[in-house]
Amino acid sequence: MGQSLAKHDAAQLFPGDIVEYPRNRYFSHFAIYYGERDGVRYVAHLTSRDSDAKIPLYGRALRSEVKLDPIELLGKKYKVNNMLDGCYPARDFYNVVKRAIDDMMGQEVTFDILFHNSEHQATLFRYGVKKSEQIEKIYKYIMPAWEKLFEEKKL
């Protein structure tokens, strides 16, 4: 699974790796290792910090975007977590993933903690599959609150 939390050297990261930055015991922020430029290592990630809303409503931030930032700007503690490698093949970084990242930069995206968060974006880039293991863990607690609304076609 993922490596232990630590400050990594460049030899431990490969372009296309998913980098996980733990935030609290429930959630982490995820990015894709993009590579090195002029001695600085970069990750691509879905950010909500550029949202129009100071406090995202219901875990949603409009006008988020995929950005490139130096790897340690997001945090000094991180780990490689290519969590779906046993289920899906990683896509070719230079011919597929890098192009997808470059195409997404500057495009507005709605960040939504349940339906499109940084983990969804990272797995979409690496595997072409939208998954969030952290959301799947808490979804069983959320879904019962929505069940009756779905049945009554109110949601």
mmCIF file of C-alpha atoms in Angstrom:
data_model
loop_
_atom_site.group_PDB
_atom_site.id
_atom_site.type_symbol
_atom_site.label_atom_id
_atom_site.label_comp_id
_atom_site.label_asym_id
_atom_site.label_seq_id
_atom_site.Cartn_x
_atom_site.Cartn_y
_atom_site.Cartn_z
ATOM 1 C CA MET A 1 0.000 0.000 0.000
ATOM 2 C CA GLY A 2 1.266 3.556 0.628
ATOM 3 C CA GLN A 3 4.654 4.392 2.020
ATOM 4 C CA SER A 4 5.025 5.805 5.520
ATOM 5 C CA LEU A 5 4.752 9.549 6.006
ATOM 6 C CA ALA A 6 8.067 11.217 5.469
ATOM 7 C CA LYS A 7 9.933 13.802 3.525
ATOM 8 C CA HIS A 8 10.769 11.987 0.292
ATOM 9 C CA ASP A 9 13.698 12.366 -2.043
ATOM 10 C CA ALA A 10 13.236 12.564 -5.808
ATOM 11 C CA ALA A 11 14.276 8.906 -6.278
ATOM 12 C CA GLN A 12 11.157 7.744 -4.404
ATOM 13 C CA LEU A 13 8.666 9.633 -6.588
ATOM 14 C CA PHE A 14 7.858 8.827 -10.182
ATOM 15 C CA PRO A 15 5.778 10.993 -12.530
ATOM 16 C CA GLY A 16 2.173 9.859 -12.246
ATOM 17 C CA ASP A 17 2.421 8.676 -8.625
ATOM 18 C CA ILE A 18 -0.478 9.684 -6.389
ATOM 19 C CA VAL A 19 0.792 11.756 -3.467
ATOM 20 C CA GLU A 20 -1.352 11.792 -0.316
ATOM 21 C CA TYR A 21 -1.220 14.626 2.221
ATOM 22 C CA PRO A 22 -3.116 13.594 5.394
ATOM 23 C CA ARG A 23 -5.235 16.453 6.797
ATOM 24 C CA ASN A 24 -7.066 14.811 9.708
ATOM 25 C CA ARG A 25 -8.030 11.278 10.689
ATOM 26 C CA TYR A 26 -10.804 11.160 8.069
ATOM 27 C CA PHE A 27 -9.563 13.098 5.069
ATOM 28 C CA SER A 28 -6.451 13.627 3.010
ATOM 29 C CA HIS A 29 -5.631 15.852 0.067
ATOM 30 C CA PHE A 30 -4.371 14.069 -3.062
ATOM 31 C CA ALA A 31 -2.146 15.143 -5.930
ATOM 32 C CA ILE A 32 -0.257 13.642 -8.878
ATOM 33 C CA TYR A 33 3.514 13.905 -8.969
ATOM 34 C CA TYR A 34 4.185 15.903 -12.136
ATOM 35 C CA GLY A 35 7.965 15.929 -12.149
ATOM 36 C CA GLU A 36 10.823 18.318 -11.601
ATOM 37 C CA ARG A 37 11.499 21.690 -13.191
ATOM 38 C CA ASP A 38 14.656 23.710 -12.426
ATOM 39 C CA GLY A 39 15.318 21.565 -9.348
ATOM 40 C CA VAL A 40 11.802 22.044 -7.925
ATOM 41 C CA ARG A 41 9.446 19.057 -7.675
ATOM 42 C CA TYR A 42 5.811 19.729 -8.631
ATOM 43 C CA VAL A 43 2.441 18.099 -8.057
ATOM 44 C CA ALA A 44 -0.817 18.679 -9.917
ATOM 45 C CA HIS A 45 -3.866 18.855 -7.657
ATOM 46 C CA LEU A 46 -7.490 19.962 -7.547
ATOM 47 C CA THR A 47 -7.642 22.975 -5.304
ATOM 48 C CA SER A 48 -10.584 24.679 -3.668
ATOM 49 C CA ARG A 49 -8.589 27.521 -2.188
ATOM 50 C CA ASP A 50 -9.334 29.735 -5.209
ATOM 51 C CA SER A 51 -13.071 29.324 -4.776
ATOM 52 C CA ASP A 52 -15.400 32.334 -4.764
ATOM 53 C CA ALA A 53 -16.835 31.041 -1.491
ATOM 54 C CA LYS A 54 -14.818 31.656 1.668
ATOM 55 C CA ILE A 55 -16.676 28.781 3.368
ATOM 56 C CA PRO A 56 -17.608 26.116 0.809
ATOM 57 C CA LEU A 57 -21.326 25.338 1.035
ATOM 58 C CA TYR A 58 -22.014 21.654 1.765
ATOM 59 C CA GLY A 59 -18.409 20.742 0.964
ATOM 60 C CA ARG A 60 -18.658 22.312 -2.506
ATOM 61 C CA ALA A 61 -16.381 24.970 -3.924
ATOM 62 C CA LEU A 62 -17.099 26.532 -7.283
ATOM 63 C CA ARG A 63 -14.335 27.656 -9.586
ATOM 64 C CA SER A 64 -11.739 25.245 -8.270
ATOM 65 C CA GLU A 65 -9.013 24.284 -10.675
ATOM 66 C CA VAL A 66 -6.184 21.880 -11.281
ATOM 67 C CA LYS A 67 -2.951 23.653 -10.387
ATOM 68 C CA LEU A 68 0.753 22.860 -10.351
ATOM 69 C CA ASP A 69 2.435 23.661 -7.054
ATOM 70 C CA PRO A 70 5.790 22.770 -5.504
ATOM 71 C CA ILE A 71 5.364 19.445 -3.706
ATOM 72 C CA GLU A 72 6.127 20.795 -0.223
ATOM 73 C CA LEU A 73 3.805 23.802 -0.581
ATOM 74 C CA LEU A 74 0.915 21.412 0.151
ATOM 75 C CA GLY A 75 2.644 19.981 3.226
ATOM 76 C CA LYS A 76 5.909 18.535 4.449
ATOM 77 C CA LYS A 77 4.354 15.168 5.365
ATOM 78 C CA TYR A 78 3.105 13.077 2.472
ATOM 79 C CA LYS A 79 3.290 9.582 1.086
ATOM 80 C CA VAL A 80 2.951 7.832 -2.236
ATOM 81 C CA ASN A 81 -0.450 6.098 -2.308
ATOM 82 C CA ASN A 82 -1.135 4.410 -5.632
ATOM 83 C CA MET A 83 -4.109 2.757 -3.962
ATOM 84 C CA LEU A 84 -5.704 1.176 -7.040
ATOM 85 C CA ASP A 85 -2.573 -0.344 -8.635
ATOM 86 C CA GLY A 86 -3.840 -3.849 -7.822
ATOM 87 C CA CYS A 87 -7.189 -3.177 -9.543
ATOM 88 C CA TYR A 88 -6.397 -0.923 -12.513
ATOM 89 C CA PRO A 89 -3.331 -0.356 -14.676
ATOM 90 C CA ALA A 90 -1.689 3.048 -14.328
ATOM 91 C CA ARG A 91 -1.999 5.075 -17.500
ATOM 92 C CA ASP A 92 1.108 6.218 -19.394
ATOM 93 C CA PHE A 93 2.249 9.443 -17.758
ATOM 94 C CA TYR A 94 3.843 11.220 -20.709
ATOM 95 C CA ASN A 95 1.325 10.258 -23.410
ATOM 96 C CA VAL A 96 -1.898 10.370 -21.376
ATOM 97 C CA VAL A 97 -1.687 11.727 -17.802
ATOM 98 C CA LYS A 98 0.579 14.733 -18.417
ATOM 99 C CA ARG A 99 -1.534 15.782 -21.407
ATOM 100 C CA ALA A 100 -4.723 15.462 -19.339
ATOM 101 C CA ILE A 101 -3.216 17.571 -16.550
ATOM 102 C CA ASP A 102 -2.008 20.213 -19.001
ATOM 103 C CA ASP A 103 -5.465 20.327 -20.630
ATOM 104 C CA MET A 104 -7.211 20.728 -17.246
ATOM 105 C CA MET A 105 -5.037 23.559 -15.947
ATOM 106 C CA GLY A 106 -6.920 26.835 -15.992
ATOM 107 C CA GLN A 107 -10.294 25.111 -16.484
ATOM 108 C CA GLU A 108 -12.933 25.746 -13.839
ATOM 109 C CA VAL A 109 -13.997 22.633 -11.912
ATOM 110 C CA THR A 110 -16.552 22.238 -9.128
ATOM 111 C CA PHE A 111 -14.864 20.715 -6.091
ATOM 112 C CA ASP A 112 -17.379 18.616 -4.188
ATOM 113 C CA ILE A 113 -16.281 16.584 -1.171
ATOM 114 C CA LEU A 114 -18.655 13.715 -2.049
ATOM 115 C CA PHE A 115 -18.707 13.708 -5.826
ATOM 116 C CA HIS A 116 -15.531 15.338 -7.121
ATOM 117 C CA ASN A 117 -12.718 15.838 -4.644
ATOM 118 C CA SER A 118 -8.915 15.729 -4.971
ATOM 119 C CA GLU A 119 -8.848 11.916 -4.616
ATOM 120 C CA HIS A 120 -11.391 11.536 -7.436
ATOM 121 C CA GLN A 121 -9.256 13.812 -9.626
ATOM 122 C CA ALA A 122 -6.014 11.975 -8.814
ATOM 123 C CA THR A 123 -7.477 8.536 -9.603
ATOM 124 C CA LEU A 124 -9.024 9.916 -12.803
ATOM 125 C CA PHE A 125 -5.602 11.120 -13.929
ATOM 126 C CA ARG A 126 -3.642 7.986 -12.929
ATOM 127 C CA TYR A 127 -6.139 5.241 -13.781
ATOM 128 C CA GLY A 128 -8.900 6.869 -15.842
ATOM 129 C CA VAL A 129 -11.301 5.812 -13.043
ATOM 130 C CA LYS A 130 -13.034 8.150 -10.603
ATOM 131 C CA LYS A 131 -12.821 6.655 -7.080
ATOM 132 C CA SER A 132 -12.498 7.950 -3.548
ATOM 133 C CA GLU A 133 -11.735 5.397 -0.851
ATOM 134 C CA GLN A 134 -12.069 8.005 1.907
ATOM 135 C CA ILE A 135 -15.592 8.932 0.773
ATOM 136 C CA GLU A 136 -16.616 5.270 0.417
ATOM 137 C CA LYS A 137 -15.752 4.796 4.108
ATOM 138 C CA ILE A 138 -18.136 7.540 5.255
ATOM 139 C CA TYR A 139 -20.790 7.140 2.546
ATOM 140 C CA LYS A 140 -22.537 4.346 4.472
ATOM 141 C CA TYR A 141 -23.371 6.952 7.129
ATOM 142 C CA ILE A 142 -24.568 9.559 4.614
ATOM 143 C CA MET A 143 -26.696 7.380 2.330
ATOM 144 C CA PRO A 144 -29.425 6.497 4.909
ATOM 145 C CA ALA A 145 -30.223 10.210 5.275
ATOM 146 C CA TRP A 146 -30.851 10.440 1.511
ATOM 147 C CA GLU A 147 -32.657 7.128 0.978
ATOM 148 C CA LYS A 148 -36.216 8.351 1.667
ATOM 149 C CA LEU A 149 -35.659 11.487 -0.450
ATOM 150 C CA PHE A 150 -34.511 9.330 -3.368
ATOM 151 C CA GLU A 151 -37.539 7.057 -3.039
ATOM 152 C CA GLU A 152 -39.881 10.069 -2.979
ATOM 153 C CA LYS A 153 -37.973 11.619 -5.931
ATOM 154 C CA LYS A 154 -37.256 14.748 -3.892
ATOM 155 C CA LEU A 155 -33.496 14.618 -4.365
#
